[in-house]
Amino acid sequence: MKINYKPNFITQNIDLKKLRPGNSYGNLQKKRNSYLTNNKKSSNYLVKRNCPSCNKIKSNLLLKKDGFSIVKCKYCDLIYVNPILDSEKYLNTYKSKTYQNIMKSLGEKSHKYRLERFGKERTSYLKKFIGSKKKINLLDIGCSTGFFIEAAKKEGWRCEGLELNPSAARFGIKRGLKIYQTNLENFKTNIKYDIITLFDVLEHLSNPKQIIKYAKKILKKNGLLYVYVPNWDSASRILMKEKNCHFIWPTHHLTYFTPKTLLSFFNKLKFKLVDWETQGLDLFDYAWFLKNKKKNFFLNEEQIDILQGYINSSGNGKNLRMLVKKINF
C-alpha cells in the first residue's frame, strides 16, 4: 500500500494532561474488564463467529488474553476475537454504570480539549476532500460526547450523532447537539449523508460489515466514510507485546485491523480508498507502561514526539485512519 510520506516533521501537539485528566487513563486500564469479571457466568454467553471480513471459518490461534482467544483468518489475514460474547451482553456493557463512570472521567472532563484539538483537526481534514460544497450532512456513529460534531457544526454543517453510552449522550445533548441514544440499525432517517464517520467504533462490533452496509445505504453518491481503528501493526504492540498492549482488549475490541486488512475489508464492500495514515501515542503509552513497572524511559517528551512522527509516517502509529468513497454503479 502506498503511504503519503510527510516531507517534514509535524508535531502531534497533544497535551496528555488535558486529554487524560487526573488518573482517568489509569482508571480505564484498572477497571476495563470489571463489568465482565463481576459476572462469573460470562462464559455462558460466548458465541462463535466467522471471519468478519471474508466470512470464512478457518483460522489460526495467535494468543489468549483475558480468557478470550484471538485468531488470524487463514484466507484474508484479518485478526479477530473468536468466540465472543453475544451482542446483548456488549450492549449492556456500554450502558453499565461502571463503563459510564469510566468514560465520564476520561471523555466528559476532556470534552473542551478534544473539541479544540481533535474536533477541529478532523473537520479541517475532511474539508480538503469535499471541495467547494457548503451544505454538508454529517453523521457521526459512536460520537461519545459529540466533540467532533460540535466542531463540524461550527463550520455550518448539519450534524447528527449516535451514541449508546447514556451519560456521554446526555452530556452532548446538553450542549445543544443532535445526539440519539441508539445504534445505526435502529436509527430512522430519510436523510442522505455526504459524510459518515466512525471513530474507534468498528473494533467494538461483532459484525462490522453489517454497520458499513447500513452506512452505505444512507450515504449520498460519492459519499465519504471516515474511520479510525487501532492498528495491529503498531509500535505500541511491538514494544509492549500483546499481553501488556492496552488496545488489545478482547472483551471490548473484537476485531484488529492492519492497513492492508482494513483496505481489503472496504474493497469487499465496494468502497474506494481516498486516503490513509496513522497517528498515535505509542511511545507515550510505552513510557507510561514502563513508569508503572518502575522502570525509566530514556527519552524526554520532545524526543518522544519527534520519534513518534517517524513511527506515524511509516504506517505504524497506533491509530489507523482511513478515508474511503462509496463506489456507485
mmCIF file of C-alpha atoms in Angstrom:
data_model
loop_
_atom_site.group_PDB
_atom_site.id
_atom_site.type_symbol
_atom_site.label_atom_id
_atom_site.label_comp_id
_atom_site.label_asym_id
_atom_site.label_seq_id
_atom_site.Cartn_x
_atom_site.Cartn_y
_atom_site.Cartn_z
ATOM 1 C CA MET A 1 0.000 0.000 0.000
ATOM 2 C CA LYS A 2 1.215 3.458 -0.840
ATOM 3 C CA ILE A 3 1.507 5.837 2.097
ATOM 4 C CA ASN A 4 1.802 9.602 1.672
ATOM 5 C CA TYR A 5 5.025 10.413 3.484
ATOM 6 C CA LYS A 6 5.240 13.859 5.057
ATOM 7 C CA PRO A 7 8.332 15.795 3.925
ATOM 8 C CA ASN A 8 8.869 17.471 7.298
ATOM 9 C CA PHE A 9 8.376 16.528 10.927
ATOM 10 C CA ILE A 10 4.974 17.624 12.223
ATOM 11 C CA THR A 11 4.396 17.606 15.957
ATOM 12 C CA GLN A 12 1.156 15.991 17.119
ATOM 13 C CA ASN A 13 0.873 18.741 19.713
ATOM 14 C CA ILE A 14 -1.109 16.670 22.224
ATOM 15 C CA ASP A 15 -1.408 17.699 25.858
ATOM 16 C CA LEU A 16 -1.720 14.373 27.674
ATOM 17 C CA LYS A 17 -2.771 16.016 30.938
ATOM 18 C CA LYS A 18 -5.767 17.568 29.215
ATOM 19 C CA LEU A 19 -6.525 14.534 27.076
ATOM 20 C CA ARG A 20 -6.368 12.126 30.021
ATOM 21 C CA PRO A 21 -7.231 14.264 33.071
ATOM 22 C CA GLY A 22 -6.216 13.074 36.524
ATOM 23 C CA ASN A 23 -5.869 9.311 36.678
ATOM 24 C CA SER A 24 -8.622 8.677 34.113
ATOM 25 C CA TYR A 25 -6.397 6.626 31.790
ATOM 26 C CA GLY A 26 -5.017 4.528 34.632
ATOM 27 C CA ASN A 27 -8.551 4.029 35.926
ATOM 28 C CA LEU A 28 -9.616 2.784 32.494
ATOM 29 C CA GLN A 29 -6.832 0.201 32.466
ATOM 30 C CA LYS A 30 -7.578 -0.899 36.024
ATOM 31 C CA LYS A 31 -11.340 -1.279 35.594
ATOM 32 C CA ARG A 32 -11.579 -2.101 31.889
ATOM 33 C CA ASN A 33 -12.979 -5.596 32.468
ATOM 34 C CA SER A 34 -14.696 -5.065 35.820
ATOM 35 C CA TYR A 35 -18.224 -5.347 34.413
ATOM 36 C CA LEU A 36 -17.488 -8.770 32.925
ATOM 37 C CA THR A 37 -15.381 -10.152 35.739
ATOM 38 C CA ASN A 38 -18.157 -9.320 38.160
ATOM 39 C CA ASN A 39 -20.372 -11.672 36.181
ATOM 40 C CA LYS A 40 -18.964 -15.136 36.851
ATOM 41 C CA LYS A 41 -21.193 -16.711 34.215
ATOM 42 C CA SER A 42 -19.942 -14.595 31.293
ATOM 43 C CA SER A 43 -18.602 -17.754 29.608
ATOM 44 C CA ASN A 44 -22.219 -18.873 29.161
ATOM 45 C CA TYR A 45 -22.728 -16.036 26.676
ATOM 46 C CA LEU A 46 -19.918 -16.970 24.278
ATOM 47 C CA VAL A 47 -20.795 -17.393 20.601
ATOM 48 C CA LYS A 48 -18.578 -18.368 17.657
ATOM 49 C CA ARG A 49 -18.311 -16.267 14.516
ATOM 50 C CA ASN A 50 -16.790 -16.437 11.058
ATOM 51 C CA CYS A 51 -14.141 -14.008 9.845
ATOM 52 C CA PRO A 52 -15.717 -10.505 9.982
ATOM 53 C CA SER A 53 -14.186 -9.643 6.601
ATOM 54 C CA CYS A 54 -14.259 -12.672 4.261
ATOM 55 C CA ASN A 55 -16.753 -14.774 6.270
ATOM 56 C CA LYS A 56 -14.532 -17.862 6.101
ATOM 57 C CA ILE A 57 -14.324 -20.216 9.088
ATOM 58 C CA LYS A 58 -10.719 -21.433 9.254
ATOM 59 C CA SER A 59 -8.258 -19.517 11.416
ATOM 60 C CA ASN A 60 -5.105 -19.967 13.471
ATOM 61 C CA LEU A 61 -4.828 -19.140 17.159
ATOM 62 C CA LEU A 62 -2.465 -16.213 17.799
ATOM 63 C CA LEU A 63 -2.830 -15.757 21.550
ATOM 64 C CA LYS A 64 -5.166 -15.830 24.513
ATOM 65 C CA LYS A 65 -5.845 -12.821 26.704
ATOM 66 C CA ASP A 66 -8.395 -12.102 29.452
ATOM 67 C CA GLY A 67 -9.841 -15.573 28.851
ATOM 68 C CA PHE A 68 -10.523 -14.929 25.136
ATOM 69 C CA SER A 69 -8.898 -16.356 22.000
ATOM 70 C CA ILE A 70 -7.503 -14.014 19.356
ATOM 71 C CA VAL A 71 -7.170 -15.691 15.966
ATOM 72 C CA LYS A 72 -5.964 -14.891 12.443
ATOM 73 C CA CYS A 73 -8.012 -15.745 9.371
ATOM 74 C CA LYS A 74 -6.260 -18.273 7.093
ATOM 75 C CA TYR A 75 -7.682 -16.602 3.975
ATOM 76 C CA CYS A 76 -7.551 -12.814 4.418
ATOM 77 C CA ASP A 77 -5.225 -12.436 7.457
ATOM 78 C CA LEU A 78 -7.738 -10.460 9.497
ATOM 79 C CA ILE A 79 -7.182 -10.776 13.251
ATOM 80 C CA TYR A 80 -10.239 -11.103 15.469
ATOM 81 C CA VAL A 81 -11.596 -12.493 18.725
ATOM 82 C CA ASN A 82 -13.387 -15.837 18.477
ATOM 83 C CA PRO A 83 -15.595 -16.784 20.223
ATOM 84 C CA ILE A 84 -17.076 -13.539 21.570
ATOM 85 C CA LEU A 85 -19.858 -12.564 23.938
ATOM 86 C CA ASP A 86 -23.321 -12.236 22.436
ATOM 87 C CA SER A 87 -24.472 -8.808 21.213
ATOM 88 C CA GLU A 88 -26.854 -8.158 24.101
ATOM 89 C CA LYS A 89 -24.029 -8.648 26.580
ATOM 90 C CA TYR A 90 -21.945 -5.990 24.845
ATOM 91 C CA LEU A 91 -24.851 -3.540 24.723
ATOM 92 C CA ASN A 92 -25.340 -3.971 28.453
ATOM 93 C CA THR A 93 -21.621 -3.384 28.975
ATOM 94 C CA TYR A 94 -21.665 0.005 27.264
ATOM 95 C CA LYS A 95 -24.769 1.045 29.184
ATOM 96 C CA SER A 96 -23.450 -0.144 32.554
ATOM 97 C CA LYS A 97 -22.765 2.343 35.369
ATOM 98 C CA THR A 98 -19.158 1.162 35.591
ATOM 99 C CA TYR A 99 -18.488 1.875 31.918
ATOM 100 C CA GLN A 100 -20.339 5.195 32.076
ATOM 101 C CA ASN A 101 -18.228 6.308 35.034
ATOM 102 C CA ILE A 102 -15.010 5.348 33.268
ATOM 103 C CA MET A 103 -15.974 7.282 30.154
ATOM 104 C CA LYS A 104 -17.255 10.200 32.223
ATOM 105 C CA SER A 105 -13.845 10.720 33.836
ATOM 106 C CA LEU A 106 -11.992 10.193 30.559
ATOM 107 C CA GLY A 107 -14.267 11.803 27.950
ATOM 108 C CA GLU A 108 -16.552 14.357 29.570
ATOM 109 C CA LYS A 109 -13.840 16.107 31.559
ATOM 110 C CA SER A 110 -11.698 16.435 28.439
ATOM 111 C CA HIS A 111 -14.541 17.406 26.067
ATOM 112 C CA LYS A 112 -13.450 21.012 25.535
ATOM 113 C CA TYR A 113 -9.871 19.988 24.896
ATOM 114 C CA ARG A 114 -10.960 17.244 22.474
ATOM 115 C CA LEU A 115 -13.184 19.769 20.702
ATOM 116 C CA GLU A 116 -10.320 22.220 20.153
ATOM 117 C CA ARG A 117 -7.579 19.686 19.418
ATOM 118 C CA PHE A 118 -9.286 16.770 17.674
ATOM 119 C CA GLY A 119 -12.693 18.058 16.594
ATOM 120 C CA LYS A 120 -11.198 20.909 14.603
ATOM 121 C CA GLU A 121 -8.435 18.685 13.206
ATOM 122 C CA ARG A 122 -10.936 16.148 11.853
ATOM 123 C CA THR A 123 -13.125 18.853 10.353
ATOM 124 C CA SER A 124 -10.172 20.553 8.648
ATOM 125 C CA TYR A 125 -9.018 17.223 7.245
ATOM 126 C CA LEU A 126 -12.413 16.398 5.745
ATOM 127 C CA LYS A 127 -12.791 19.870 4.247
ATOM 128 C CA LYS A 128 -9.865 19.051 1.940
ATOM 129 C CA PHE A 129 -11.942 16.323 0.262
ATOM 130 C CA ILE A 130 -15.382 17.947 -0.098
ATOM 131 C CA GLY A 131 -14.350 20.728 -2.449
ATOM 132 C CA SER A 132 -16.481 23.862 -2.565
ATOM 133 C CA LYS A 133 -19.622 22.134 -1.335
ATOM 134 C CA LYS A 134 -21.137 24.139 1.526
ATOM 135 C CA LYS A 135 -24.224 22.209 2.590
ATOM 136 C CA ILE A 136 -22.873 19.099 4.272
ATOM 137 C CA ASN A 137 -24.928 16.429 6.036
ATOM 138 C CA LEU A 138 -22.756 14.526 8.500
ATOM 139 C CA LEU A 139 -23.482 11.544 10.745
ATOM 140 C CA ASP A 140 -21.002 10.533 13.444
ATOM 141 C CA ILE A 141 -21.614 6.978 14.673
ATOM 142 C CA GLY A 142 -20.374 6.396 18.216
ATOM 143 C CA CYS A 143 -19.966 10.127 18.754
ATOM 144 C CA SER A 144 -19.208 9.973 22.513
ATOM 145 C CA THR A 145 -19.767 13.458 23.985
ATOM 146 C CA GLY A 146 -20.095 14.935 20.488
ATOM 147 C CA PHE A 147 -16.872 16.958 20.412
ATOM 148 C CA PHE A 148 -16.376 16.268 16.701
ATOM 149 C CA ILE A 149 -19.894 17.153 15.576
ATOM 150 C CA GLU A 150 -19.707 20.268 17.742
ATOM 151 C CA ALA A 151 -16.618 21.351 15.789
ATOM 152 C CA ALA A 152 -18.223 20.451 12.434
ATOM 153 C CA LYS A 153 -21.411 22.294 13.389
ATOM 154 C CA LYS A 154 -19.379 25.486 13.742
ATOM 155 C CA GLU A 155 -18.477 25.085 10.056
ATOM 156 C CA GLY A 156 -22.167 25.290 9.182
ATOM 157 C CA TRP A 157 -22.536 21.558 8.566
ATOM 158 C CA ARG A 158 -25.735 19.767 9.513
ATOM 159 C CA CYS A 159 -24.520 17.269 12.101
ATOM 160 C CA GLU A 160 -26.044 14.338 13.939
ATOM 161 C CA GLY A 161 -24.523 11.734 16.229
ATOM 162 C CA LEU A 162 -25.367 8.273 17.541
ATOM 163 C CA GLU A 163 -24.132 7.152 20.972
ATOM 164 C CA LEU A 164 -25.003 4.138 23.145
ATOM 165 C CA ASN A 165 -23.436 5.460 26.354
ATOM 166 C CA PRO A 166 -26.321 7.298 28.128
ATOM 167 C CA SER A 167 -24.022 9.582 30.110
ATOM 168 C CA ALA A 168 -21.992 10.709 27.086
ATOM 169 C CA ALA A 169 -25.151 11.216 25.001
ATOM 170 C CA ARG A 170 -26.775 13.366 27.707
ATOM 171 C CA PHE A 171 -23.601 15.424 28.006
ATOM 172 C CA GLY A 172 -23.629 16.272 24.289
ATOM 173 C CA ILE A 173 -27.371 16.930 24.167
ATOM 174 C CA LYS A 174 -26.986 19.483 26.975
ATOM 175 C CA ARG A 175 -24.515 21.295 24.734
ATOM 176 C CA GLY A 176 -27.196 21.627 22.046
ATOM 177 C CA LEU A 177 -26.051 18.764 19.839
ATOM 178 C CA LYS A 178 -28.308 16.363 17.943
ATOM 179 C CA ILE A 179 -27.336 13.063 19.532
ATOM 180 C CA TYR A 180 -29.547 9.988 19.508
ATOM 181 C CA GLN A 181 -29.026 7.197 22.019
ATOM 182 C CA THR A 182 -29.335 4.319 19.581
ATOM 183 C CA ASN A 183 -27.329 2.210 17.144
ATOM 184 C CA LEU A 184 -27.341 2.644 13.371
ATOM 185 C CA GLU A 185 -29.529 -0.421 12.766
ATOM 186 C CA ASN A 186 -32.371 1.178 14.748
ATOM 187 C CA PHE A 187 -31.790 4.744 13.558
ATOM 188 C CA LYS A 188 -34.634 6.004 11.367
ATOM 189 C CA THR A 189 -33.737 8.748 8.896
ATOM 190 C CA ASN A 190 -34.742 10.000 5.448
ATOM 191 C CA ILE A 191 -31.513 11.952 5.070
ATOM 192 C CA LYS A 192 -28.726 11.053 2.685
ATOM 193 C CA TYR A 193 -25.350 11.954 4.164
ATOM 194 C CA ASP A 194 -22.297 13.440 2.494
ATOM 195 C CA ILE A 195 -20.008 12.137 5.243
ATOM 196 C CA ILE A 196 -20.362 9.338 7.782
ATOM 197 C CA THR A 197 -17.689 8.898 10.446
ATOM 198 C CA LEU A 198 -16.888 6.059 12.823
ATOM 199 C CA PHE A 199 -14.083 6.952 15.214
ATOM 200 C CA ASP A 200 -12.956 3.990 17.346
ATOM 201 C CA VAL A 201 -16.161 2.069 16.623
ATOM 202 C CA LEU A 202 -15.543 -0.801 14.171
ATOM 203 C CA GLU A 203 -13.281 -2.688 16.562
ATOM 204 C CA HIS A 204 -16.121 -2.874 19.113
ATOM 205 C CA LEU A 205 -18.632 -4.531 16.779
ATOM 206 C CA SER A 206 -19.351 -8.243 16.467
ATOM 207 C CA ASN A 207 -20.326 -7.711 12.827
ATOM 208 C CA PRO A 208 -18.555 -4.609 11.464
ATOM 209 C CA LYS A 209 -19.631 -5.452 7.912
ATOM 210 C CA GLN A 210 -23.271 -5.010 8.828
ATOM 211 C CA ILE A 211 -22.875 -1.450 10.082
ATOM 212 C CA ILE A 212 -20.901 -0.426 6.985
ATOM 213 C CA LYS A 213 -23.643 -1.854 4.765
ATOM 214 C CA TYR A 214 -26.209 0.217 6.677
ATOM 215 C CA ALA A 215 -23.998 3.276 6.387
ATOM 216 C CA LYS A 216 -23.594 2.786 2.642
ATOM 217 C CA LYS A 217 -27.365 2.839 2.168
ATOM 218 C CA ILE A 218 -27.667 6.314 3.665
ATOM 219 C CA LEU A 219 -24.540 7.757 2.023
ATOM 220 C CA LYS A 220 -25.001 10.030 -0.989
ATOM 221 C CA LYS A 221 -23.452 9.269 -4.353
ATOM 222 C CA ASN A 222 -19.678 9.607 -3.925
ATOM 223 C CA GLY A 223 -20.244 9.981 -0.175
ATOM 224 C CA LEU A 224 -17.248 9.716 2.160
ATOM 225 C CA LEU A 225 -16.759 7.266 5.000
ATOM 226 C CA TYR A 226 -14.030 8.093 7.522
ATOM 227 C CA VAL A 227 -12.935 5.613 10.190
ATOM 228 C CA TYR A 228 -10.396 5.285 12.989
ATOM 229 C CA VAL A 229 -9.412 1.866 14.341
ATOM 230 C CA PRO A 230 -6.496 0.576 16.434
ATOM 231 C CA ASN A 231 -3.604 -0.551 14.234
ATOM 232 C CA TRP A 232 -2.420 -4.102 14.923
ATOM 233 C CA ASP A 233 0.827 -3.224 13.133
ATOM 234 C CA SER A 234 1.566 -0.512 15.681
ATOM 235 C CA ALA A 235 4.781 0.228 17.527
ATOM 236 C CA SER A 236 2.953 0.003 20.853
ATOM 237 C CA ARG A 237 2.060 -3.664 20.270
ATOM 238 C CA ILE A 238 5.598 -4.476 19.206
ATOM 239 C CA LEU A 239 7.161 -2.660 22.176
ATOM 240 C CA MET A 240 4.775 -3.787 24.910
ATOM 241 C CA LYS A 241 3.826 -7.157 23.419
ATOM 242 C CA GLU A 242 0.221 -8.316 23.230
ATOM 243 C CA LYS A 243 -0.091 -9.096 26.940
ATOM 244 C CA ASN A 244 0.595 -5.509 28.016
ATOM 245 C CA CYS A 245 -0.650 -3.591 24.973
ATOM 246 C CA HIS A 246 -3.684 -1.612 26.105
ATOM 247 C CA PHE A 247 -5.670 -1.616 22.857
ATOM 248 C CA ILE A 248 -5.580 -5.415 22.710
ATOM 249 C CA TRP A 249 -8.698 -5.628 24.822
ATOM 250 C CA PRO A 250 -10.628 -8.737 23.688
ATOM 251 C CA THR A 251 -13.613 -8.145 25.968
ATOM 252 C CA HIS A 252 -14.320 -4.897 24.079
ATOM 253 C CA HIS A 253 -12.099 -4.792 20.968
ATOM 254 C CA LEU A 254 -13.305 -7.689 18.855
ATOM 255 C CA THR A 255 -11.508 -7.091 15.550
ATOM 256 C CA TYR A 256 -7.933 -5.926 14.865
ATOM 257 C CA PHE A 257 -7.102 -4.337 11.527
ATOM 258 C CA THR A 258 -3.866 -3.548 9.747
ATOM 259 C CA PRO A 259 -3.735 -1.044 6.860
ATOM 260 C CA LYS A 260 -3.912 -3.928 4.362
ATOM 261 C CA THR A 261 -6.758 -5.839 6.026
ATOM 262 C CA LEU A 262 -8.790 -2.653 6.552
ATOM 263 C CA LEU A 263 -8.453 -1.749 2.868
ATOM 264 C CA SER A 264 -9.400 -5.308 1.906
ATOM 265 C CA PHE A 265 -12.420 -5.049 4.203
ATOM 266 C CA PHE A 266 -13.625 -1.889 2.424
ATOM 267 C CA ASN A 267 -12.859 -3.214 -1.053
ATOM 268 C CA LYS A 268 -15.165 -6.160 -0.411
ATOM 269 C CA LEU A 269 -17.909 -3.675 0.456
ATOM 270 C CA LYS A 270 -17.347 -1.660 -2.755
ATOM 271 C CA PHE A 271 -15.591 1.378 -1.337
ATOM 272 C CA LYS A 272 -12.626 3.112 -2.970
ATOM 273 C CA LEU A 273 -9.606 4.268 -0.996
ATOM 274 C CA VAL A 274 -9.167 8.049 -0.870
ATOM 275 C CA ASP A 275 -6.512 8.462 1.815
ATOM 276 C CA TRP A 276 -4.994 6.765 4.842
ATOM 277 C CA GLU A 277 -2.442 7.464 7.546
ATOM 278 C CA THR A 278 -1.505 6.533 11.087
ATOM 279 C CA GLN A 279 -1.152 8.707 14.167
ATOM 280 C CA GLY A 280 -0.642 7.589 17.731
ATOM 281 C CA LEU A 281 0.693 7.885 21.229
ATOM 282 C CA ASP A 282 2.700 4.677 21.021
ATOM 283 C CA LEU A 283 5.820 5.926 22.753
ATOM 284 C CA PHE A 284 3.923 7.949 25.356
ATOM 285 C CA ASP A 285 1.924 4.825 26.204
ATOM 286 C CA TYR A 286 5.125 2.791 26.326
ATOM 287 C CA ALA A 287 6.674 5.356 28.692
ATOM 288 C CA TRP A 288 3.518 5.218 30.844
ATOM 289 C CA PHE A 289 3.769 1.425 30.909
ATOM 290 C CA LEU A 290 7.420 1.495 31.976
ATOM 291 C CA LYS A 291 6.714 4.083 34.656
ATOM 292 C CA ASN A 292 4.081 1.804 36.176
ATOM 293 C CA LYS A 293 6.645 -1.001 36.111
ATOM 294 C CA LYS A 294 9.015 1.348 37.995
ATOM 295 C CA LYS A 295 11.356 1.454 35.005
ATOM 296 C CA ASN A 296 12.822 4.547 33.375
ATOM 297 C CA PHE A 297 12.402 5.594 29.755
ATOM 298 C CA PHE A 298 15.476 7.249 28.283
ATOM 299 C CA LEU A 299 13.684 9.799 26.060
ATOM 300 C CA ASN A 300 12.128 13.096 27.116
ATOM 301 C CA GLU A 301 8.722 14.288 25.859
ATOM 302 C CA GLU A 302 10.146 16.304 22.962
ATOM 303 C CA GLN A 303 12.238 13.368 21.766
ATOM 304 C CA ILE A 304 9.277 11.023 22.100
ATOM 305 C CA ASP A 305 7.152 13.351 19.963
ATOM 306 C CA ILE A 306 9.813 13.528 17.241
ATOM 307 C CA LEU A 307 10.330 9.770 17.113
ATOM 308 C CA GLN A 308 6.554 9.238 17.124
ATOM 309 C CA GLY A 309 6.397 11.353 13.974
ATOM 310 C CA TYR A 310 8.592 8.851 12.152
ATOM 311 C CA ILE A 311 6.531 5.944 13.503
ATOM 312 C CA ASN A 312 3.378 7.601 12.173
ATOM 313 C CA SER A 313 4.956 8.233 8.773
ATOM 314 C CA SER A 314 5.893 4.576 8.411
ATOM 315 C CA GLY A 315 2.284 3.472 8.944
ATOM 316 C CA ASN A 316 2.988 2.055 12.395
ATOM 317 C CA GLY A 317 1.173 4.511 14.648
ATOM 318 C CA LYS A 318 -1.462 3.026 16.947
ATOM 319 C CA ASN A 319 -4.321 4.999 15.415
ATOM 320 C CA LEU A 320 -5.132 3.830 11.869
ATOM 321 C CA ARG A 321 -7.214 6.322 9.892
ATOM 322 C CA MET A 322 -8.810 5.546 6.549
ATOM 323 C CA LEU A 323 -10.991 7.659 4.266
ATOM 324 C CA VAL A 324 -12.959 5.792 1.586
ATOM 325 C CA LYS A 325 -15.549 6.750 -1.009
ATOM 326 C CA LYS A 326 -18.764 4.994 -1.921
ATOM 327 C CA ILE A 327 -18.497 3.357 -5.334
ATOM 328 C CA ASN A 328 -21.589 3.828 -7.474
ATOM 329 C CA PHE A 329 -22.652 1.540 -10.323
#
